[in-house]
């Protein structure tokens, strides 16, 4: 059963500052609670990661996955390349500058291999999106302060 979720948040930083934090995958396990490890496997011509191997724990399930990333303008999109616990995953961060702040929209669609009741899956994905945005905001503000 696939589930889709989206949410947005306003962060007091520029799109570039936010994208730099997102692109620093190797630091992600230090600030994103679901991420246990992350390793950049490939980097694109723009210097940003294009393929990342990570271990992620959500709803008590640990998944080892490889994810492909595409960076363009004020957005980053990803697609699952391989996973031990998911059939598919697609997501994106869309950033829209608003003066000194940026509106960040996170969208994700997940189709797990493990049969989970719909309400459990929806709660897990919604929690991941909320936590991901809240933790991203905290990290961006911390990095921005120096």
PDB file of C-alpha atoms in Angstrom:
ATOM      1  CA  UNK A   1       0.000   0.000   0.000  1.00  0.00           C
ATOM      2  CA  UNK A   2       1.591   3.262  -1.133  1.00  0.00           C
ATOM      3  CA  UNK A   3       1.126   6.413   0.904  1.00  0.00           C
ATOM      4  CA  UNK A   4       1.757  10.037  -0.016  1.00  0.00           C
ATOM      5  CA  UNK A   5       2.296  12.922   2.400  1.00  0.00           C
ATOM      6  CA  UNK A   6       3.299  16.568   2.140  1.00  0.00           C
ATOM      7  CA  UNK A   7       3.870  19.480   4.468  1.00  0.00           C
ATOM      8  CA  UNK A   8       5.558  22.851   4.363  1.00  0.00           C
ATOM      9  CA  UNK A   9       7.434  25.028   6.824  1.00  0.00           C
ATOM     10  CA  UNK A  10       9.034  28.461   6.739  1.00  0.00           C
ATOM     11  CA  UNK A  11      12.749  28.636   7.554  1.00  0.00           C
ATOM     12  CA  UNK A  12      14.584  31.875   8.295  1.00  0.00           C
ATOM     13  CA  UNK A  13      17.310  31.256   5.694  1.00  0.00           C
ATOM     14  CA  UNK A  14      17.934  31.467   1.949  1.00  0.00           C
ATOM     15  CA  UNK A  15      17.222  28.549  -0.402  1.00  0.00           C
ATOM     16  CA  UNK A  16      20.992  28.082  -0.911  1.00  0.00           C
ATOM     17  CA  UNK A  17      21.608  27.824   2.837  1.00  0.00           C
ATOM     18  CA  UNK A  18      18.851  25.215   3.142  1.00  0.00           C
ATOM     19  CA  UNK A  19      19.969  23.214   0.097  1.00  0.00           C
ATOM     20  CA  UNK A  20      23.536  23.164   1.458  1.00  0.00           C
ATOM     21  CA  UNK A  21      22.272  21.527   4.667  1.00  0.00           C
ATOM     22  CA  UNK A  22      20.193  18.993   2.729  1.00  0.00           C
ATOM     23  CA  UNK A  23      23.198  18.154   0.507  1.00  0.00           C
ATOM     24  CA  UNK A  24      25.448  17.486   3.519  1.00  0.00           C
ATOM     25  CA  UNK A  25      24.266  13.875   3.816  1.00  0.00           C
ATOM     26  CA  UNK A  26      27.222  12.697   5.843  1.00  0.00           C
ATOM     27  CA  UNK A  27      26.214  15.136   8.640  1.00  0.00           C
ATOM     28  CA  UNK A  28      22.558  14.056   8.463  1.00  0.00           C
ATOM     29  CA  UNK A  29      22.724  11.244  11.068  1.00  0.00           C
ATOM     30  CA  UNK A  30      23.814  13.888  13.595  1.00  0.00           C
ATOM     31  CA  UNK A  31      20.629  15.935  13.245  1.00  0.00           C
ATOM     32  CA  UNK A  32      17.968  13.754  11.562  1.00  0.00           C
ATOM     33  CA  UNK A  33      16.738  11.157  14.051  1.00  0.00           C
ATOM     34  CA  UNK A  34      15.600   8.506  11.497  1.00  0.00           C
ATOM     35  CA  UNK A  35      18.992   8.517   9.718  1.00  0.00           C
ATOM     36  CA  UNK A  36      21.461   6.113  11.321  1.00  0.00           C
ATOM     37  CA  UNK A  37      24.124   6.441   8.610  1.00  0.00           C
ATOM     38  CA  UNK A  38      24.636   8.096   5.233  1.00  0.00           C
ATOM     39  CA  UNK A  39      27.382   7.772   2.638  1.00  0.00           C
ATOM     40  CA  UNK A  40      27.629   9.668  -0.649  1.00  0.00           C
ATOM     41  CA  UNK A  41      28.273   7.124  -3.424  1.00  0.00           C
ATOM     42  CA  UNK A  42      28.240   9.485  -6.424  1.00  0.00           C
ATOM     43  CA  UNK A  43      28.431  13.213  -6.990  1.00  0.00           C
ATOM     44  CA  UNK A  44      26.981  15.062  -9.980  1.00  0.00           C
ATOM     45  CA  UNK A  45      28.677  17.650 -12.196  1.00  0.00           C
ATOM     46  CA  UNK A  46      27.280  20.383  -9.917  1.00  0.00           C
ATOM     47  CA  UNK A  47      29.218  18.958  -6.947  1.00  0.00           C
ATOM     48  CA  UNK A  48      26.053  17.864  -5.150  1.00  0.00           C
ATOM     49  CA  UNK A  49      25.396  14.216  -4.193  1.00  0.00           C
ATOM     50  CA  UNK A  50      23.585  12.261  -6.891  1.00  0.00           C
ATOM     51  CA  UNK A  51      23.468   8.877  -5.157  1.00  0.00           C
ATOM     52  CA  UNK A  52      23.478   8.220  -1.408  1.00  0.00           C
ATOM     53  CA  UNK A  53      23.492   4.989   0.603  1.00  0.00           C
ATOM     54  CA  UNK A  54      21.766   5.309   3.959  1.00  0.00           C
ATOM     55  CA  UNK A  55      20.374   3.369   6.864  1.00  0.00           C
ATOM     56  CA  UNK A  56      17.040   4.748   8.059  1.00  0.00           C
ATOM     57  CA  UNK A  57      14.862   3.610  10.964  1.00  0.00           C
ATOM     58  CA  UNK A  58      11.162   4.509  10.938  1.00  0.00           C
ATOM     59  CA  UNK A  59       8.240   2.910  12.792  1.00  0.00           C
ATOM     60  CA  UNK A  60      10.620   0.327  14.255  1.00  0.00           C
ATOM     61  CA  UNK A  61      11.768  -0.825  10.805  1.00  0.00           C
ATOM     62  CA  UNK A  62      15.377  -0.367   9.706  1.00  0.00           C
ATOM     63  CA  UNK A  63      15.902   0.078   5.985  1.00  0.00           C
ATOM     64  CA  UNK A  64      19.168   0.093   4.070  1.00  0.00           C
ATOM     65  CA  UNK A  65      18.580   2.074   0.912  1.00  0.00           C
ATOM     66  CA  UNK A  66      20.293   3.735  -2.006  1.00  0.00           C
ATOM     67  CA  UNK A  67      18.619   6.920  -3.208  1.00  0.00           C
ATOM     68  CA  UNK A  68      19.224   8.922  -6.397  1.00  0.00           C
ATOM     69  CA  UNK A  69      19.052  12.736  -6.167  1.00  0.00           C
ATOM     70  CA  UNK A  70      18.423  15.386  -8.837  1.00  0.00           C
ATOM     71  CA  UNK A  71      19.130  19.035  -8.013  1.00  0.00           C
ATOM     72  CA  UNK A  72      17.614  21.888 -10.037  1.00  0.00           C
ATOM     73  CA  UNK A  73      17.200  25.513  -9.084  1.00  0.00           C
ATOM     74  CA  UNK A  74      15.460  25.722  -5.725  1.00  0.00           C
ATOM     75  CA  UNK A  75      14.460  22.057  -5.620  1.00  0.00           C
ATOM     76  CA  UNK A  76      15.827  18.603  -4.988  1.00  0.00           C
ATOM     77  CA  UNK A  77      14.025  15.395  -6.000  1.00  0.00           C
ATOM     78  CA  UNK A  78      14.828  11.831  -5.134  1.00  0.00           C
ATOM     79  CA  UNK A  79      13.929   8.336  -6.241  1.00  0.00           C
ATOM     80  CA  UNK A  80      14.671   5.052  -4.531  1.00  0.00           C
ATOM     81  CA  UNK A  81      17.325   3.022  -6.366  1.00  0.00           C
ATOM     82  CA  UNK A  82      17.339   0.020  -4.013  1.00  0.00           C
ATOM     83  CA  UNK A  83      15.962  -0.843  -0.590  1.00  0.00           C
ATOM     84  CA  UNK A  84      15.624  -3.720   1.833  1.00  0.00           C
ATOM     85  CA  UNK A  85      12.164  -2.572   3.041  1.00  0.00           C
ATOM     86  CA  UNK A  86      10.511  -0.546   0.256  1.00  0.00           C
ATOM     87  CA  UNK A  87       9.157  -1.162  -3.236  1.00  0.00           C
ATOM     88  CA  UNK A  88       9.417   2.511  -4.099  1.00  0.00           C
ATOM     89  CA  UNK A  89       9.962   5.984  -2.711  1.00  0.00           C
ATOM     90  CA  UNK A  90       9.849   9.346  -4.416  1.00  0.00           C
ATOM     91  CA  UNK A  91      10.134  12.720  -2.819  1.00  0.00           C
ATOM     92  CA  UNK A  92      11.089  16.332  -3.175  1.00  0.00           C
ATOM     93  CA  UNK A  93      11.947  19.521  -1.385  1.00  0.00           C
ATOM     94  CA  UNK A  94      10.588  22.601  -3.180  1.00  0.00           C
ATOM     95  CA  UNK A  95      11.931  25.938  -1.888  1.00  0.00           C
ATOM     96  CA  UNK A  96      10.249  29.308  -2.475  1.00  0.00           C
ATOM     97  CA  UNK A  97      12.019  32.454  -1.219  1.00  0.00           C
ATOM     98  CA  UNK A  98       9.843  34.831   0.810  1.00  0.00           C
ATOM     99  CA  UNK A  99      12.018  37.854   1.578  1.00  0.00           C
ATOM    100  CA  UNK A 100      14.537  36.852   4.275  1.00  0.00           C
ATOM    101  CA  UNK A 101      12.791  33.499   4.715  1.00  0.00           C
ATOM    102  CA  UNK A 102      12.100  30.451   2.561  1.00  0.00           C
ATOM    103  CA  UNK A 103       8.995  28.289   2.351  1.00  0.00           C
ATOM    104  CA  UNK A 104      10.073  24.644   2.167  1.00  0.00           C
ATOM    105  CA  UNK A 105       7.614  22.026   0.931  1.00  0.00           C
ATOM    106  CA  UNK A 106       8.440  18.366   1.478  1.00  0.00           C
ATOM    107  CA  UNK A 107       6.522  15.745  -0.484  1.00  0.00           C
ATOM    108  CA  UNK A 108       7.096  12.026  -0.207  1.00  0.00           C
ATOM    109  CA  UNK A 109       5.439   8.871  -1.558  1.00  0.00           C
ATOM    110  CA  UNK A 110       6.418   5.539  -0.020  1.00  0.00           C
ATOM    111  CA  UNK A 111       5.431   1.961  -0.840  1.00  0.00           C
ATOM    112  CA  UNK A 112       6.839  -0.406   1.820  1.00  0.00           C
ATOM    113  CA  UNK A 113       7.469  -4.123   1.352  1.00  0.00           C
ATOM    114  CA  UNK A 114       6.398  -4.869   4.921  1.00  0.00           C
ATOM    115  CA  UNK A 115       2.627  -5.194   5.172  1.00  0.00           C
ATOM    116  CA  UNK A 116       1.567  -2.478   7.618  1.00  0.00           C
ATOM    117  CA  UNK A 117      -1.981  -1.427   8.460  1.00  0.00           C
ATOM    118  CA  UNK A 118      -2.865   1.746   6.554  1.00  0.00           C
ATOM    119  CA  UNK A 119      -3.206   3.898   9.675  1.00  0.00           C
ATOM    120  CA  UNK A 120       0.211   2.775  10.978  1.00  0.00           C
ATOM    121  CA  UNK A 121       1.872   3.534   7.637  1.00  0.00           C
ATOM    122  CA  UNK A 122       0.153   6.922   7.322  1.00  0.00           C
ATOM    123  CA  UNK A 123       1.166   7.885  10.878  1.00  0.00           C
ATOM    124  CA  UNK A 124       4.772   6.768  10.263  1.00  0.00           C
ATOM    125  CA  UNK A 125       5.084   8.727   6.997  1.00  0.00           C
ATOM    126  CA  UNK A 126       3.372  11.812   8.445  1.00  0.00           C
ATOM    127  CA  UNK A 127       5.701  11.658  11.473  1.00  0.00           C
ATOM    128  CA  UNK A 128       8.730  11.317   9.200  1.00  0.00           C
ATOM    129  CA  UNK A 129       7.704  14.390   7.191  1.00  0.00           C
ATOM    130  CA  UNK A 130       6.973  16.497  10.282  1.00  0.00           C
ATOM    131  CA  UNK A 131      10.159  15.446  12.057  1.00  0.00           C
ATOM    132  CA  UNK A 132      12.202  15.866   8.877  1.00  0.00           C
ATOM    133  CA  UNK A 133      11.087  19.449   8.364  1.00  0.00           C
ATOM    134  CA  UNK A 134      11.347  20.429  12.030  1.00  0.00           C
ATOM    135  CA  UNK A 135      14.833  18.913  12.360  1.00  0.00           C
ATOM    136  CA  UNK A 136      15.895  20.477   9.029  1.00  0.00           C
ATOM    137  CA  UNK A 137      14.814  23.908  10.270  1.00  0.00           C
ATOM    138  CA  UNK A 138      16.754  23.494  13.540  1.00  0.00           C
ATOM    139  CA  UNK A 139      19.866  22.350  11.655  1.00  0.00           C
ATOM    140  CA  UNK A 140      19.713  25.185   9.102  1.00  0.00           C
ATOM    141  CA  UNK A 141      19.393  27.793  11.861  1.00  0.00           C
ATOM    142  CA  UNK A 142      22.283  26.211  13.800  1.00  0.00           C
ATOM    143  CA  UNK A 143      24.549  26.133  10.716  1.00  0.00           C
ATOM    144  CA  UNK A 144      23.550  29.701   9.838  1.00  0.00           C
ATOM    145  CA  UNK A 145      24.548  30.950  13.315  1.00  0.00           C
ATOM    146  CA  UNK A 146      27.906  29.228  12.938  1.00  0.00           C
TER     147      UNK A 146
END
